[in-house]
mmCIF file of C-alpha atoms in Angstrom:
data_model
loop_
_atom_site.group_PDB
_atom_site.id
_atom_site.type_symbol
_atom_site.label_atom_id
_atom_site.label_comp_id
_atom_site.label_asym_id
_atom_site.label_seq_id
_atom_site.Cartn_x
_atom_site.Cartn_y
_atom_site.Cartn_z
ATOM 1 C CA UNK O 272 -17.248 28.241 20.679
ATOM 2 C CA UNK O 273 -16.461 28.261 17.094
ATOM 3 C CA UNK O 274 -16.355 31.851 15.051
ATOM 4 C CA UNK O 275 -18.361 31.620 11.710
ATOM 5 C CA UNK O 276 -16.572 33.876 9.173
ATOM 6 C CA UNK O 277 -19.329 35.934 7.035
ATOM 7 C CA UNK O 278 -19.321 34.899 3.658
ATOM 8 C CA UNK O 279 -18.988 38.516 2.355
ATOM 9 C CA UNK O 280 -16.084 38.732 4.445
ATOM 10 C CA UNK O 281 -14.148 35.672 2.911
ATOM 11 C CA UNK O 282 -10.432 36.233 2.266
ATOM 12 C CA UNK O 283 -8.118 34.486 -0.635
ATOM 13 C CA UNK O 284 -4.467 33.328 0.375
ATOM 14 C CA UNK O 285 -3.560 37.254 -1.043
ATOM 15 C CA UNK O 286 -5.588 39.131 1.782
ATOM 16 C CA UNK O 287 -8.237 40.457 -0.968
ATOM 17 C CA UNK O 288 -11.444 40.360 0.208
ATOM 18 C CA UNK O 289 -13.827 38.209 -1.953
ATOM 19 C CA UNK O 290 -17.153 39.211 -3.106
ATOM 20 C CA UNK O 291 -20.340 37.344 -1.621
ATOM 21 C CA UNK O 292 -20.831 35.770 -5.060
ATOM 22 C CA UNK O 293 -17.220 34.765 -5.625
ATOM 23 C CA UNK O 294 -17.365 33.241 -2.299
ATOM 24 C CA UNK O 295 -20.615 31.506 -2.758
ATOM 25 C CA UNK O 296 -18.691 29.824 -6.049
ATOM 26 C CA UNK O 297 -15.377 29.040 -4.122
ATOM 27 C CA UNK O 298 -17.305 27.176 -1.330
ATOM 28 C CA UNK O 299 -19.269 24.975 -3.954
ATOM 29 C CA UNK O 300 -16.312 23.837 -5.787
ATOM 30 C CA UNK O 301 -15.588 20.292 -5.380
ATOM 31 C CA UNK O 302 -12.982 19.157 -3.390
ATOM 32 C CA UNK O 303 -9.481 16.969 -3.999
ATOM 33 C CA UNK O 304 -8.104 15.177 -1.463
ATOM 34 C CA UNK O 305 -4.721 14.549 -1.170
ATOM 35 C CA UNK O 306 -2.172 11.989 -0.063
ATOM 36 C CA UNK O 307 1.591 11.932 0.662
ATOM 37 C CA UNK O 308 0.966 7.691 0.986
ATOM 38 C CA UNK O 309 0.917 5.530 -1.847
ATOM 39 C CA UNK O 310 -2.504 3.481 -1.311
ATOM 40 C CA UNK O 311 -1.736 -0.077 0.919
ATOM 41 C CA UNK O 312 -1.729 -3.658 -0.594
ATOM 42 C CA UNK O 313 -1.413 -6.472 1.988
ATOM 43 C CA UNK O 314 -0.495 -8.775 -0.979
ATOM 44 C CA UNK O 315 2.174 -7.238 -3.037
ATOM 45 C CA UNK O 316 1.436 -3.899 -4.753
ATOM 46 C CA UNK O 317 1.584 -5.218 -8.033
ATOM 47 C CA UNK O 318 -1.285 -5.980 -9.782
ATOM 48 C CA UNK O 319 -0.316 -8.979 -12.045
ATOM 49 C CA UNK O 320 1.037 -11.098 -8.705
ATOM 50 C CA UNK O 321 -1.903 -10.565 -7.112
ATOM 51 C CA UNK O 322 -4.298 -11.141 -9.971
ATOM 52 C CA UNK O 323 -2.470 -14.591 -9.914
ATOM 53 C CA UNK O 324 -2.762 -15.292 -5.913
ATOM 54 C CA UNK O 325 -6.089 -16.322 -6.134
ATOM 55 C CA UNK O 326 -8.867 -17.596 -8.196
ATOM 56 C CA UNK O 327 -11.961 -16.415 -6.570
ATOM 57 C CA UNK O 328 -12.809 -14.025 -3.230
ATOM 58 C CA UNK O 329 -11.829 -15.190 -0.158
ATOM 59 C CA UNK O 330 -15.862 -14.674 0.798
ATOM 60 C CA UNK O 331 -16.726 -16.841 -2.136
ATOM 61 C CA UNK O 332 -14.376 -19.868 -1.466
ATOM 62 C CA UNK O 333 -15.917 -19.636 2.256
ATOM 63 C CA UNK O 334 -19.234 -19.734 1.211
ATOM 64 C CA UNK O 335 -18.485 -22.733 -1.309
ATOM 65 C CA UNK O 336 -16.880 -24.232 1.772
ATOM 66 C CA UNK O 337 -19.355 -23.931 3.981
ATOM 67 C CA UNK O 338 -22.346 -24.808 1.513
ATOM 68 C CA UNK O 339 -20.412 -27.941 0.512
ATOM 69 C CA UNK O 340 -19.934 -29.304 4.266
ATOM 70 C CA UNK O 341 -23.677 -28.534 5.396
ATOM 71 C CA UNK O 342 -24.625 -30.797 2.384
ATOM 72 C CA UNK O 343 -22.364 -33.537 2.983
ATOM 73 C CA UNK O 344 -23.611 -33.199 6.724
ATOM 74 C CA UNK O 345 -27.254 -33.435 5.806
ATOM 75 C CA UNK O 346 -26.436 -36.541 3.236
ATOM 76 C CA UNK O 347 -24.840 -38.085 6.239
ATOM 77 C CA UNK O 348 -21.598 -39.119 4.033
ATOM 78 C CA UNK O 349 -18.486 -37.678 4.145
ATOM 79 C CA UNK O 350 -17.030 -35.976 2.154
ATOM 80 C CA UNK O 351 -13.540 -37.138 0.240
ATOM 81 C CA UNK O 352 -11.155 -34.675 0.492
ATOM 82 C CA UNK O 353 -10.820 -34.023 -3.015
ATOM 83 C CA UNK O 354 -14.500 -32.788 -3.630
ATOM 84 C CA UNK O 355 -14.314 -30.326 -0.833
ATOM 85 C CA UNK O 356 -14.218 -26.734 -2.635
ATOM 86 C CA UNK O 357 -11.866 -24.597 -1.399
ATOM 87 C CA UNK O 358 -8.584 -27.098 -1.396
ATOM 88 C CA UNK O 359 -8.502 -30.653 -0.624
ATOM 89 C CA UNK O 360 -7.466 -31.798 2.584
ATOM 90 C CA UNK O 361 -5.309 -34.371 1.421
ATOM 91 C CA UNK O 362 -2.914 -33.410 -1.451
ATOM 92 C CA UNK O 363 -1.572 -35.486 -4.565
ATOM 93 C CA UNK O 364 2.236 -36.278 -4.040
ATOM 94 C CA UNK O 365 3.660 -35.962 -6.805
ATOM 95 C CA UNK O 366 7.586 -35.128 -7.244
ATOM 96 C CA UNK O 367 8.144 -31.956 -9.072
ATOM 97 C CA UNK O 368 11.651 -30.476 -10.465
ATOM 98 C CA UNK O 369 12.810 -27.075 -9.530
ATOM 99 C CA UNK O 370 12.423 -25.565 -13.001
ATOM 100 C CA UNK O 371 8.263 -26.490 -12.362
ATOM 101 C CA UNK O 372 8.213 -23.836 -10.416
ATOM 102 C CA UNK O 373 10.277 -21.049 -11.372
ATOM 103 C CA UNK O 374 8.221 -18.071 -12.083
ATOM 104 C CA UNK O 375 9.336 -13.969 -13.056
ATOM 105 C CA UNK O 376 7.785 -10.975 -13.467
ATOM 106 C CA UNK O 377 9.274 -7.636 -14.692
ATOM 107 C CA UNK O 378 8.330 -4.549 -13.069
ATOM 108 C CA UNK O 379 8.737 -1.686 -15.070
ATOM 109 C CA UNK O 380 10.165 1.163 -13.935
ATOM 110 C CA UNK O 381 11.857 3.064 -16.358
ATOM 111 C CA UNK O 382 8.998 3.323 -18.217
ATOM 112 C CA UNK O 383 6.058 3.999 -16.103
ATOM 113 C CA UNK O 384 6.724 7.004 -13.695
ATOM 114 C CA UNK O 385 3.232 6.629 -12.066
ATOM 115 C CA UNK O 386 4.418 3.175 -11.026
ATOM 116 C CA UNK O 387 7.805 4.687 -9.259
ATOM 117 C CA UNK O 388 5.492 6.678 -7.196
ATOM 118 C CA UNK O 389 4.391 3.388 -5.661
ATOM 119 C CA UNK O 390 8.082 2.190 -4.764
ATOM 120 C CA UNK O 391 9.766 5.272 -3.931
ATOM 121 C CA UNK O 392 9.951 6.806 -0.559
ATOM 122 C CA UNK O 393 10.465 10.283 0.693
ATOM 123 C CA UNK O 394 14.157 10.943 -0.070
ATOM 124 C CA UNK O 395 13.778 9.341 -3.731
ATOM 125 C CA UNK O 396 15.135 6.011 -3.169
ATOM 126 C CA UNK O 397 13.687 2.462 -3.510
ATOM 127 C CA UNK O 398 11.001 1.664 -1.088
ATOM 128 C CA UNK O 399 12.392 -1.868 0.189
ATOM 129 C CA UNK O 400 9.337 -2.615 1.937
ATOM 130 C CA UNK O 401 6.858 -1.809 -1.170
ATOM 131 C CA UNK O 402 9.234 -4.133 -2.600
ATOM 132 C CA UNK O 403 9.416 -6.607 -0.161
ATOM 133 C CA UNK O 404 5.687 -7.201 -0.329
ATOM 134 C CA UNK O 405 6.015 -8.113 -3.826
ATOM 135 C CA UNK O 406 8.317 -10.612 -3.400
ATOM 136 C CA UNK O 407 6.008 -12.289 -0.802
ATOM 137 C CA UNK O 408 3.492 -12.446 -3.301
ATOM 138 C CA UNK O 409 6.062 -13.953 -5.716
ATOM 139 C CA UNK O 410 6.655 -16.340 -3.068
ATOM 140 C CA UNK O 411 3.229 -17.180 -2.957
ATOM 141 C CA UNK O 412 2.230 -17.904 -6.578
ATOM 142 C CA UNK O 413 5.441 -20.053 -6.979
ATOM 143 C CA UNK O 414 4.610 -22.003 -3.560
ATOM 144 C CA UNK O 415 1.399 -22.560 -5.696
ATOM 145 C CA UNK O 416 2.987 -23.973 -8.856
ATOM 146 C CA UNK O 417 4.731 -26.330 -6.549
ATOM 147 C CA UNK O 418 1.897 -27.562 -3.881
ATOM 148 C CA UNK O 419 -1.277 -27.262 -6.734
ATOM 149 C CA UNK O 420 -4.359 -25.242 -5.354
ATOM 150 C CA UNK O 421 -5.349 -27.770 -2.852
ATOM 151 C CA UNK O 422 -3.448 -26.499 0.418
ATOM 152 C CA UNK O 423 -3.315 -23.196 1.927
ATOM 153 C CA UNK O 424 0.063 -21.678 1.478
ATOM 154 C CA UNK O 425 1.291 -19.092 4.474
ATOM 155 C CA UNK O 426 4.941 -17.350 4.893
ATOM 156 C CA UNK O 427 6.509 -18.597 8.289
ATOM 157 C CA UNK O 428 9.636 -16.480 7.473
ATOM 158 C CA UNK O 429 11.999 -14.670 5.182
ATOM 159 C CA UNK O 430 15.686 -14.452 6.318
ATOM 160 C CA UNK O 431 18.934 -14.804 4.281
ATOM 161 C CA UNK O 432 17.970 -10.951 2.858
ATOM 162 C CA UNK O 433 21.679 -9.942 0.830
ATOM 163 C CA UNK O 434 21.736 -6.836 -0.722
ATOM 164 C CA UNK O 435 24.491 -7.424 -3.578
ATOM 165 C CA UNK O 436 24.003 -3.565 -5.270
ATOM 166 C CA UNK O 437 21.713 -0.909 -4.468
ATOM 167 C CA UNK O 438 19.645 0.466 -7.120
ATOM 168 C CA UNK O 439 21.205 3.818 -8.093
ATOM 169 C CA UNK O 440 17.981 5.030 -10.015
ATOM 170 C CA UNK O 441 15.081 3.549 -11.476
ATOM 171 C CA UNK O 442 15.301 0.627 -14.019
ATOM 172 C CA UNK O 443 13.248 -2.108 -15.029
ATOM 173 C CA UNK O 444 13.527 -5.105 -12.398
ATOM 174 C CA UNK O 445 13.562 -8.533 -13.023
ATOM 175 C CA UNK O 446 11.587 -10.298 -9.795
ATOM 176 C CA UNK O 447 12.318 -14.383 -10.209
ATOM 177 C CA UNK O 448 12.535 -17.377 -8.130
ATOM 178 C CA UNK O 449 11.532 -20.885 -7.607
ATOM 179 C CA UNK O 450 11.042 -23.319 -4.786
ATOM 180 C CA UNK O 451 14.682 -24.752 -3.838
ATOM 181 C CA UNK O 452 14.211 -27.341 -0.574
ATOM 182 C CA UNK O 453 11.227 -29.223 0.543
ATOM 183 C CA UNK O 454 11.127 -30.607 3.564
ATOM 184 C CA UNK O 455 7.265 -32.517 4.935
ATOM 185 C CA UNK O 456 5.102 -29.547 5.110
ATOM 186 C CA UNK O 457 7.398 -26.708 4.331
ATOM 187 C CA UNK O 458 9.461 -25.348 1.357
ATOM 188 C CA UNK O 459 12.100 -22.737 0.436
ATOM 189 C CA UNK O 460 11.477 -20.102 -2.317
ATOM 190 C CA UNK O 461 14.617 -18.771 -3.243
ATOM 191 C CA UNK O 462 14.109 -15.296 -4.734
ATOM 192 C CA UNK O 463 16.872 -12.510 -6.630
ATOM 193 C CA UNK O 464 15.995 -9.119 -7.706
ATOM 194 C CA UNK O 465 17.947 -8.426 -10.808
ATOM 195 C CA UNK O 466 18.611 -4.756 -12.379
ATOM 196 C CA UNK O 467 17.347 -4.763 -16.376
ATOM 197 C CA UNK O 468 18.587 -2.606 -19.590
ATOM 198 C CA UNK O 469 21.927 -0.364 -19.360
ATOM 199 C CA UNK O 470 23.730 -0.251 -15.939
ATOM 200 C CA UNK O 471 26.173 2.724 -15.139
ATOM 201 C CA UNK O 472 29.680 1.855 -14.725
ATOM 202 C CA UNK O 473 30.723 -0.467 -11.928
ATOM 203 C CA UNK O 474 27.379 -1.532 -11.199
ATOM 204 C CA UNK O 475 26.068 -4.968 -10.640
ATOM 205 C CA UNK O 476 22.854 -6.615 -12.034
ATOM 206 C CA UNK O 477 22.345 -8.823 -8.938
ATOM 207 C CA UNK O 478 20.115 -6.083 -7.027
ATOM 208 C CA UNK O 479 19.119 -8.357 -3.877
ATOM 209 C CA UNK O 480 18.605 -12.212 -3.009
ATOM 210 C CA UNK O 481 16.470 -13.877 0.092
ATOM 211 C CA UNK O 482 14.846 -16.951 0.860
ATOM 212 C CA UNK O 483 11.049 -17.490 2.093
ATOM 213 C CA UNK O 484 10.046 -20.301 4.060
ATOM 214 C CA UNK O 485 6.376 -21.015 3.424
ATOM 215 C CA UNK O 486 4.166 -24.041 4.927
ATOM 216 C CA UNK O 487 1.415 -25.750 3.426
ATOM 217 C CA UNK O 488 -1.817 -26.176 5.842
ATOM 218 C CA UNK O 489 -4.796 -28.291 5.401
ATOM 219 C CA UNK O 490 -7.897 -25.360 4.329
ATOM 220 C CA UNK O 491 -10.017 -27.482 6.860
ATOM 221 C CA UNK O 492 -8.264 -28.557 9.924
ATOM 222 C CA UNK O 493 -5.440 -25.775 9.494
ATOM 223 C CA UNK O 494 -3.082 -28.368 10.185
ATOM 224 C CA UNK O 495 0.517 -29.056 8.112
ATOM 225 C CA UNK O 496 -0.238 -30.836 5.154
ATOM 226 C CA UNK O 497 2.645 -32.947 3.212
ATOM 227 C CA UNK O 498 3.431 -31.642 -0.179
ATOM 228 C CA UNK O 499 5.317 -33.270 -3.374
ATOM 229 C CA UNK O 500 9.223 -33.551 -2.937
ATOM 230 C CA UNK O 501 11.785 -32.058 -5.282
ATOM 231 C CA UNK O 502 13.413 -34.465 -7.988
ATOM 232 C CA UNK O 503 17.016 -33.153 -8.007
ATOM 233 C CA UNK O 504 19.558 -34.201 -10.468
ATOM 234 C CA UNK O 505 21.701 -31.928 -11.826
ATOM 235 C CA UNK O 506 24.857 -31.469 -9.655
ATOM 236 C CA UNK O 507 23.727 -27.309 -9.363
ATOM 237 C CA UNK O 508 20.253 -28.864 -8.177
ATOM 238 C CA UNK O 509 21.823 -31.032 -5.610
ATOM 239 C CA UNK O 510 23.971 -27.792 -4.154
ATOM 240 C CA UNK O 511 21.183 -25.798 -3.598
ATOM 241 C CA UNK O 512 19.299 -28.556 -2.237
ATOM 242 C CA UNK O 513 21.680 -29.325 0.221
ATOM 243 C CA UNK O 514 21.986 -25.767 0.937
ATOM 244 C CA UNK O 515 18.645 -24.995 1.531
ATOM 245 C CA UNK O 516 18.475 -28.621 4.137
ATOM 246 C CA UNK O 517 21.932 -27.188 5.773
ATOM 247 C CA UNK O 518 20.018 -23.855 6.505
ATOM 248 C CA UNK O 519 17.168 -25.708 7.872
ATOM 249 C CA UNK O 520 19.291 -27.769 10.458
ATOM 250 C CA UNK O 521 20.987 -24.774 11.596
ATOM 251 C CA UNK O 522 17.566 -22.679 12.269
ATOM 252 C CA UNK O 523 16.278 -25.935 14.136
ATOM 253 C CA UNK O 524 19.927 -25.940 16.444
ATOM 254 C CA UNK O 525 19.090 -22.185 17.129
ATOM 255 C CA UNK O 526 15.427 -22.608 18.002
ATOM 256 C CA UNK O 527 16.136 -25.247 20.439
ATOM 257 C CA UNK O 528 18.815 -23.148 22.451
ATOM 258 C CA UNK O 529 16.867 -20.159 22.550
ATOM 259 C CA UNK O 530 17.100 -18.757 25.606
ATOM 260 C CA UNK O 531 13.128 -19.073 26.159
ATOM 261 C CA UNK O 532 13.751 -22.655 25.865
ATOM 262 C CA UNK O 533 17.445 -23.111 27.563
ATOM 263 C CA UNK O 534 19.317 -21.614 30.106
ATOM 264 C CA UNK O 535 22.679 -19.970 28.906
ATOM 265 C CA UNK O 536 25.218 -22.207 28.713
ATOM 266 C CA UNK O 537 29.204 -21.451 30.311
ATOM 267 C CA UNK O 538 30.376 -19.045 27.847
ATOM 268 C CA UNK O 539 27.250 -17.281 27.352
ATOM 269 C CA UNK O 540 27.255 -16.662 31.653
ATOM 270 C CA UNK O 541 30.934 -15.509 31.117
ATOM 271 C CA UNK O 542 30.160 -13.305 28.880
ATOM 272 C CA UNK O 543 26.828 -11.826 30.529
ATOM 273 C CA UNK O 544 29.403 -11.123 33.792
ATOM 274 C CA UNK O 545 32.028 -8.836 31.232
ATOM 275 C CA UNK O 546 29.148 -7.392 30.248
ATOM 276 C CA UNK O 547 27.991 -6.530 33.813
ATOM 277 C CA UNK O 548 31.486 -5.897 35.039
ATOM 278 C CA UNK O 549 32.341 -3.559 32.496
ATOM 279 C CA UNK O 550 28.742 -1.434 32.902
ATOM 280 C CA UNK O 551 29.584 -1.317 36.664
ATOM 281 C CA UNK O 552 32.877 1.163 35.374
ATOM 282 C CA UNK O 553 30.106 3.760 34.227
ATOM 283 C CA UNK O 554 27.625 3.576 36.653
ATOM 284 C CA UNK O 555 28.249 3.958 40.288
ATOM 285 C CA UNK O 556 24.965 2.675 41.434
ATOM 286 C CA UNK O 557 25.850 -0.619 40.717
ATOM 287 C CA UNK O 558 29.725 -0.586 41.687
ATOM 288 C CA UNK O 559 30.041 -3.500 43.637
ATOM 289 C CA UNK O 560 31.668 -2.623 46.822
ATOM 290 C CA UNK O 561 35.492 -3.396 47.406
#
């Protein structure tokens, strides 16, 4: 049963006893409420990248969708992929260079203390993952410069993640990057994080690098969708080209012997019985007998 507390009774944080009319004011006063969480973007926390994501609400570019199909249905003619609102089904293929797609923003932290408060965390450092979610949404408008909005662009991965020099304190940040391999349906986005204005001594611009893998999909069928190759010809080009196809090979080798997909093979059993040999030492359940 819950006590109610008599108004003429009410008591400040001191232990002085409040008058009914002082009461009747502090109970009316509007109320603040407070959070120790910065507020939640699924799409990058800054505003400029995702100002540039997209064009038009998601609940819009359904509805012009949608509208657009039930009157090609009703016209009994199909519609070409090109006229369908929303993102064609079938893209233009059209080789682009690297340099079409590069694409930076500066975040600016040494001036704007309101905006640390979004990508700091408890103890004072860098937030990584407030960060993190910015460079996805990097990722995303420069997967757009490359592909054109016709597909729909999603992140399959982000791996590769090198921290070169932790941020020390709070300085503008250079985010940049640019699409660096193309396969059919897929592309790298090769992103750094660079450190801006006067660096303390010993301290390296290069904040972070990391690559995303993002895939084009058809908006309709939600299917892969091919996208324009890379022109490379500058020797640098051709490097990171061939770095970025090297990296792919080797994620393919490792996805097909998985172990949900292969059995270990000789030296991976050898080393699983070690393992199991050496735990049997500690733990006398599962000494095998003599």
């Amino acid at each position: 049963m819950m006590l109610r507390t008599p108004i003429s009774r009410t008591l400040t944080r001191t232990g002085t006893l409040l008058s009914k009319p002082q009461a009747s004011m502090l109970l009316q006063r509007p109320t603040r409420q407070f959070s120790l969480q910065p507020p939640l973007h699924y799409e990058g926390v800054n505003k400029d990248l995702r100002s540039m994501k997209h064009q038009k609400p998601w609940l819009q570019a359904l509805r012009e969708r949608d509208e657009a199909l039930a009157a090609a249905t009703a016209a009994s003619t199909s519609i070409a992929p090109a006229q369908t609102p929303g993102g064609p089904a079938v893209v233009e293929i059209k080789p682009k260079r690297m340099k079409e797609s590069y694409f930076e923003i500066i975040l600016p932290l040494s001036k704007d203390e309101w905006l640390v408060d979004t990508y700091v965390n408890a103890s004072g450092q860098l937030r990584m993952g407030t960060l993190f979610q910015d460079l996805d949404a990097l990722a995303g408008v420069i997967s757009y410069k490359h592909t054109g909005p016709g597909p729909t662009v999603v992140t399959a991965a982000v791996d590769r993640i090198s921290i070169i020099s932790p941020l020390s304190h709070f300085c503008d940040l250079r985010l940049s990057g640019f699409v660096s391999y193309v396969g059919k349906s897929s592309m790298e986005v090769s992103i750094e994080v660079r450190k801006m204005g006067e660096l303390r001594q010993r301290e390296k611009p290069l904040l972070l690098t990391c690559a995303f893998t993002m895939v084009a999909l058809d908006p309709v069928s939600k299917k892969a969708t091919p996208i324009s190759p890379l022109i490379v010809e500058i020797e640098e080009e051709k490097r990171i080209f061939a770095r970025g196809e090297a990296y792919k090979k080797t994620k393919a080798t490792l996805a097909s012997t998985a172990l949900t997909k292969s059995t270990p093979n000789d030296a991976e059993s050898d080393l699983i019985h070690s393992l199991w040999l050496r735990n049997t030492l500690y733990n006398p359940h599962t000494n095998p007998p003599p």
